[in-house]
Amino acid sequence: MNLITFNKNNRILLVAVASLFTLFFACDTTKKVVKMETAETLASASTPSINTAPFVGGGVADSKGQPLRVKHVRKNAHKDTENMKILEEALRKMKELPCTNPMSWYAQGALHGAPRLGIPDNSKDTLIFYGNIFCDSLEYVQADNEAWHNCTHGAHRKLLDLNWDESRLHFYSWHKMYLNHFEEIIRYVSGKPDFSLPYWEYDNPSYQTLPKLLMDKNSSLYEAYRNDTLNQGGKIATNMFNDTRNCVTNITNPENAFEASSFESFTIHLENVPHNVMHRYLGTYPTAKNPDPIGRDSEYGYMMNMYSPMDPVFWIHHANIDRLYEKWLIQKIDDKFANGGRPTKQEFTNRKWVYKFYKAGATELTHYDDDLVAVFDDMYGVQNYAYDMWLNDGSYNRAYEDKVATAIELGTWDEDEFPEIDILVASNDKDMNVPEEPTTIITVGGLGDFTCTGTEREVWLLRIDVRFAKVPTGSYGVYIQDQRDTSITCTEARAGIMTFFGAGHNHGAQEAGHEDHPTGNMQETHFHFDVTNEIDFDKFSGDLRITVEPSDSDVKEEITLDKIQLIKQITSSRIVNRTD
């Protein structure tokens, strides 16, 4: 079945009258005039007013010595002993605060995910409160704190859009704002206004052990409910995933993410690897053998749960995820097809999420989600920090900041100038139970012709809808290959990894009885992977073999593949019309 879906507004940037007539005679187009960028408007563009600083002397400079808007530099946690010590001292103080204090270690962790502090009493449809040693006076459902339990994991709802849902769209921006507020709180608690949050560069083989302070049992950064090998100074087992195809997955390598051609594909890939798999790895095989004192779970450490920020490693882990995303943004700033590596403001504001945080020293919440346009400008505009390596290699510089500031000021990222056409070229709606039925064959149909191609980019997406009764703790490798090509290696065929960290997370603190790992009712989620580099689609016409297999021997839960689709996505500078 062939299907055309226009999932974005068809708009064309008309920069000159001559361009208008050129497009008109080149092909049939739908025309809409948007804001024109002239030399005068570019020259007068002002700095975004949120989370940015004007150019001043004596601040942070780029590799050429030019002053930058950023005020702080985030550095490698293995080298940045000064800021790691500040973090250790501040967390020690925060752990001494009562859990009801918004600046406390417990309350800050609960913003991401609050543990369920009771067990269901089905006879009364209530919870039997048992509390925990860190917050024995506060029952979660009684706290009714609207800021708690709002992280963007799980809650993947199917929408009209082929790919997006709210949680994945806001994954990067929500966690960025979370880190920024935590960083300010550390400055407030420590009295060190120059503090910058260090990052753990575990994707670099030179830094795949924990920074020293996290292994020191006398440090506030040590956590017993964490991977035992790492706590004892061992390295990350980057090849811990090994499926039946003998295809080893490097759990720290974001290679699939950086092969992606669009913001949405990059987001999904990065959230799976290395974000989700590192959460799982850090929270598996903890040193402590007794139930953790927060969630009463004897099998896993904090990082396996939604209250993962209770383990201080969370912060330097997420600083590294943010660093990888900053690398993506720097690389994509001139890629108009990819919208500069960002979503559009329209996408962002149409798919709501909860952005409620405590500013440093505040007792009242700031409701940022009252103005999601401002949130977009803040999170995707010029930041008040940069990462040391991008300053050192020249990637982050004055010219980059100027481009970002200009795009925000002129509303470039508010205009969907390059329409996308999604063509469903293959589909399998038959349920497949994995691991019992790991492989299926799908046939690619005719792709049709276009009356006008203009300047375009072609991306191939593999979408998989998944159902499960119990949230899988392990991961699944996804492979796509030409049925006729038996020589292709598993690495070349790998489309990506499916992980389910947070899939049982119920969003919204107003909902009572949260469970991070519910069982019984079937849940749904979906994944899509950019497979443009896996198949030579210019030469291919026929059958594709799709295989989904557990990535390690620990995977015991069964999943059902509800639907598999191959989608050809055309992003064009001109409106294209398909003919069969």
PDB file of C-alpha atoms in Angstrom, residues 224-357:
ATOM      1  CA  ALA A 224      26.186   1.626  46.971  1.00  0.00           C
ATOM      2  CA  TYR A 225      23.089   1.004  44.858  1.00  0.00           C
ATOM      3  CA  ARG A 226      25.089   1.267  41.645  1.00  0.00           C
ATOM      4  CA  ASN A 227      26.997  -1.089  39.340  1.00  0.00           C
ATOM      5  CA  ASP A 228      29.477  -2.976  41.521  1.00  0.00           C
ATOM      6  CA  THR A 229      32.195  -3.243  38.867  1.00  0.00           C
ATOM      7  CA  LEU A 230      32.309   0.509  38.375  1.00  0.00           C
ATOM      8  CA  ASN A 231      32.200   1.237  42.098  1.00  0.00           C
ATOM      9  CA  GLN A 232      35.335  -0.878  42.498  1.00  0.00           C
ATOM     10  CA  GLY A 233      37.246   0.936  39.769  1.00  0.00           C
ATOM     11  CA  GLY A 234      36.432  -1.317  36.824  1.00  0.00           C
ATOM     12  CA  LYS A 235      35.732  -0.149  33.280  1.00  0.00           C
ATOM     13  CA  ILE A 236      32.378  -0.101  31.518  1.00  0.00           C
ATOM     14  CA  ALA A 237      31.731  -3.391  29.736  1.00  0.00           C
ATOM     15  CA  THR A 238      31.010  -1.646  26.454  1.00  0.00           C
ATOM     16  CA  ASN A 239      30.370  -5.001  24.746  1.00  0.00           C
ATOM     17  CA  MET A 240      27.931  -6.329  27.331  1.00  0.00           C
ATOM     18  CA  PHE A 241      25.205  -6.772  24.692  1.00  0.00           C
ATOM     19  CA  ASN A 242      25.797  -9.823  22.498  1.00  0.00           C
ATOM     20  CA  ASP A 243      22.829 -11.253  20.613  1.00  0.00           C
ATOM     21  CA  THR A 244      22.365 -14.593  18.859  1.00  0.00           C
ATOM     22  CA  ARG A 245      23.926 -13.172  15.683  1.00  0.00           C
ATOM     23  CA  ASN A 246      27.145 -12.666  17.660  1.00  0.00           C
ATOM     24  CA  CYS A 247      26.748  -8.964  16.985  1.00  0.00           C
ATOM     25  CA  VAL A 248      28.289  -6.948  19.789  1.00  0.00           C
ATOM     26  CA  THR A 249      26.794  -3.571  20.666  1.00  0.00           C
ATOM     27  CA  ASN A 250      28.974  -0.803  22.089  1.00  0.00           C
ATOM     28  CA  ILE A 251      26.664   0.669  24.706  1.00  0.00           C
ATOM     29  CA  THR A 252      28.574   3.959  24.933  1.00  0.00           C
ATOM     30  CA  ASN A 253      28.838   4.672  21.193  1.00  0.00           C
ATOM     31  CA  PRO A 254      26.322   7.222  19.775  1.00  0.00           C
ATOM     32  CA  GLU A 255      27.248   6.275  16.187  1.00  0.00           C
ATOM     33  CA  ASN A 256      23.675   5.487  15.086  1.00  0.00           C
ATOM     34  CA  ALA A 257      22.508   8.827  16.455  1.00  0.00           C
ATOM     35  CA  PHE A 258      25.058  10.825  14.505  1.00  0.00           C
ATOM     36  CA  GLU A 259      24.152   8.976  11.301  1.00  0.00           C
ATOM     37  CA  ALA A 260      20.571  10.256  11.641  1.00  0.00           C
ATOM     38  CA  SER A 261      19.430  12.922   9.200  1.00  0.00           C
ATOM     39  CA  SER A 262      16.808  14.693  11.289  1.00  0.00           C
ATOM     40  CA  PHE A 263      16.234  16.071  14.762  1.00  0.00           C
ATOM     41  CA  GLU A 264      13.606  13.472  15.622  1.00  0.00           C
ATOM     42  CA  SER A 265      15.720  10.494  14.531  1.00  0.00           C
ATOM     43  CA  PHE A 266      18.729  11.808  16.419  1.00  0.00           C
ATOM     44  CA  THR A 267      16.619  12.264  19.556  1.00  0.00           C
ATOM     45  CA  ILE A 268      15.280   8.711  19.496  1.00  0.00           C
ATOM     46  CA  HIS A 269      18.669   7.150  18.745  1.00  0.00           C
ATOM     47  CA  LEU A 270      20.468   9.169  21.437  1.00  0.00           C
ATOM     48  CA  GLU A 271      17.825   8.457  24.071  1.00  0.00           C
ATOM     49  CA  ASN A 272      18.272   4.746  23.424  1.00  0.00           C
ATOM     50  CA  VAL A 273      22.081   4.672  23.055  1.00  0.00           C
ATOM     51  CA  PRO A 274      23.898   5.754  25.109  1.00  0.00           C
ATOM     52  CA  HIS A 275      21.288   7.338  27.416  1.00  0.00           C
ATOM     53  CA  ASN A 276      18.991   4.420  28.234  1.00  0.00           C
ATOM     54  CA  VAL A 277      21.574   1.649  28.092  1.00  0.00           C
ATOM     55  CA  MET A 278      23.878   3.569  30.438  1.00  0.00           C
ATOM     56  CA  HIS A 279      21.003   4.054  32.892  1.00  0.00           C
ATOM     57  CA  ARG A 280      20.438   0.322  32.811  1.00  0.00           C
ATOM     58  CA  TYR A 281      24.127  -0.547  33.088  1.00  0.00           C
ATOM     59  CA  LEU A 282      24.738   1.821  36.011  1.00  0.00           C
ATOM     60  CA  GLY A 283      21.698   0.498  37.866  1.00  0.00           C
ATOM     61  CA  THR A 284      22.359  -3.213  37.325  1.00  0.00           C
ATOM     62  CA  TYR A 285      24.291  -5.492  39.692  1.00  0.00           C
ATOM     63  CA  PRO A 286      24.506  -3.005  42.569  1.00  0.00           C
ATOM     64  CA  THR A 287      27.019  -3.379  45.394  1.00  0.00           C
ATOM     65  CA  ALA A 288      24.289  -3.452  48.043  1.00  0.00           C
ATOM     66  CA  LYS A 289      22.364  -6.720  48.282  1.00  0.00           C
ATOM     67  CA  ASN A 290      19.451  -5.415  50.337  1.00  0.00           C
ATOM     68  CA  PRO A 291      16.424  -3.501  48.993  1.00  0.00           C
ATOM     69  CA  ASP A 292      17.272   0.117  48.235  1.00  0.00           C
ATOM     70  CA  PRO A 293      15.854   2.437  50.910  1.00  0.00           C
ATOM     71  CA  ILE A 294      13.855   4.532  48.462  1.00  0.00           C
ATOM     72  CA  GLY A 295      12.032   2.210  46.099  1.00  0.00           C
ATOM     73  CA  ARG A 296      12.289  -1.046  48.091  1.00  0.00           C
ATOM     74  CA  ASP A 297      13.748  -2.809  45.045  1.00  0.00           C
ATOM     75  CA  SER A 298      16.354  -5.455  45.917  1.00  0.00           C
ATOM     76  CA  GLU A 299      17.390  -6.213  42.339  1.00  0.00           C
ATOM     77  CA  TYR A 300      18.391  -2.860  40.876  1.00  0.00           C
ATOM     78  CA  GLY A 301      20.190   0.336  41.758  1.00  0.00           C
ATOM     79  CA  TYR A 302      18.730   3.832  41.619  1.00  0.00           C
ATOM     80  CA  MET A 303      19.761   4.454  37.994  1.00  0.00           C
ATOM     81  CA  MET A 304      17.364   1.743  36.784  1.00  0.00           C
ATOM     82  CA  ASN A 305      14.415   3.686  38.178  1.00  0.00           C
ATOM     83  CA  MET A 306      12.759   7.020  37.553  1.00  0.00           C
ATOM     84  CA  TYR A 307      14.249   8.351  40.792  1.00  0.00           C
ATOM     85  CA  SER A 308      17.674   7.897  39.179  1.00  0.00           C
ATOM     86  CA  PRO A 309      18.902  11.413  40.189  1.00  0.00           C
ATOM     87  CA  MET A 310      19.128  10.055  43.735  1.00  0.00           C
ATOM     88  CA  ASP A 311      22.414   8.592  42.463  1.00  0.00           C
ATOM     89  CA  PRO A 312      24.821  11.520  41.887  1.00  0.00           C
ATOM     90  CA  VAL A 313      26.224   9.810  38.782  1.00  0.00           C
ATOM     91  CA  PHE A 314      22.986  10.858  37.071  1.00  0.00           C
ATOM     92  CA  TRP A 315      24.123  14.472  36.791  1.00  0.00           C
ATOM     93  CA  ILE A 316      27.461  13.869  35.078  1.00  0.00           C
ATOM     94  CA  HIS A 317      25.836  11.195  32.885  1.00  0.00           C
ATOM     95  CA  HIS A 318      23.214  13.667  31.687  1.00  0.00           C
ATOM     96  CA  ALA A 319      25.791  16.416  31.269  1.00  0.00           C
ATOM     97  CA  ASN A 320      27.462  14.094  28.755  1.00  0.00           C
ATOM     98  CA  ILE A 321      24.158  13.468  26.956  1.00  0.00           C
ATOM     99  CA  ASP A 322      23.742  17.245  26.771  1.00  0.00           C
ATOM    100  CA  ARG A 323      27.324  17.549  25.431  1.00  0.00           C
ATOM    101  CA  LEU A 324      26.576  15.042  22.669  1.00  0.00           C
ATOM    102  CA  TYR A 325      23.465  16.979  21.743  1.00  0.00           C
ATOM    103  CA  GLU A 326      25.419  20.242  21.641  1.00  0.00           C
ATOM    104  CA  LYS A 327      27.811  18.540  19.219  1.00  0.00           C
ATOM    105  CA  TRP A 328      24.833  17.612  17.030  1.00  0.00           C
ATOM    106  CA  LEU A 329      23.478  21.166  17.110  1.00  0.00           C
ATOM    107  CA  ILE A 330      26.851  22.633  16.156  1.00  0.00           C
ATOM    108  CA  GLN A 331      27.120  20.213  13.250  1.00  0.00           C
ATOM    109  CA  LYS A 332      23.572  20.886  12.033  1.00  0.00           C
ATOM    110  CA  ILE A 333      23.420  24.673  12.389  1.00  0.00           C
ATOM    111  CA  ASP A 334      23.662  25.177   8.600  1.00  0.00           C
ATOM    112  CA  ASP A 335      21.457  22.196   7.664  1.00  0.00           C
ATOM    113  CA  LYS A 336      18.152  23.817   6.719  1.00  0.00           C
ATOM    114  CA  PHE A 337      16.562  20.473   5.871  1.00  0.00           C
ATOM    115  CA  ALA A 338      17.162  19.412   9.481  1.00  0.00           C
ATOM    116  CA  ASN A 339      15.951  22.793  10.761  1.00  0.00           C
ATOM    117  CA  GLY A 340      19.383  23.511  12.184  1.00  0.00           C
ATOM    118  CA  GLY A 341      19.169  20.379  14.317  1.00  0.00           C
ATOM    119  CA  ARG A 342      16.089  21.609  16.171  1.00  0.00           C
ATOM    120  CA  PRO A 343      12.341  21.058  16.154  1.00  0.00           C
ATOM    121  CA  THR A 344      10.197  23.910  14.913  1.00  0.00           C
ATOM    122  CA  LYS A 345       8.506  26.159  17.429  1.00  0.00           C
ATOM    123  CA  GLN A 346       5.177  24.985  16.082  1.00  0.00           C
ATOM    124  CA  GLU A 347       5.991  21.353  16.852  1.00  0.00           C
ATOM    125  CA  PHE A 348       7.356  22.302  20.246  1.00  0.00           C
ATOM    126  CA  THR A 349       4.419  24.414  21.383  1.00  0.00           C
ATOM    127  CA  ASN A 350       1.730  22.114  19.973  1.00  0.00           C
ATOM    128  CA  ARG A 351       2.990  19.141  22.006  1.00  0.00           C
ATOM    129  CA  LYS A 352       2.817  20.234  25.619  1.00  0.00           C
ATOM    130  CA  TRP A 353       5.000  19.121  28.493  1.00  0.00           C
ATOM    131  CA  VAL A 354       5.421  20.123  32.139  1.00  0.00           C
ATOM    132  CA  TYR A 355       8.286  22.563  32.707  1.00  0.00           C
ATOM    133  CA  LYS A 356       8.003  23.415  36.397  1.00  0.00           C
ATOM    134  CA  PHE A 357      11.189  23.890  38.414  1.00  0.00           C
TER     135      PHE A 357
END
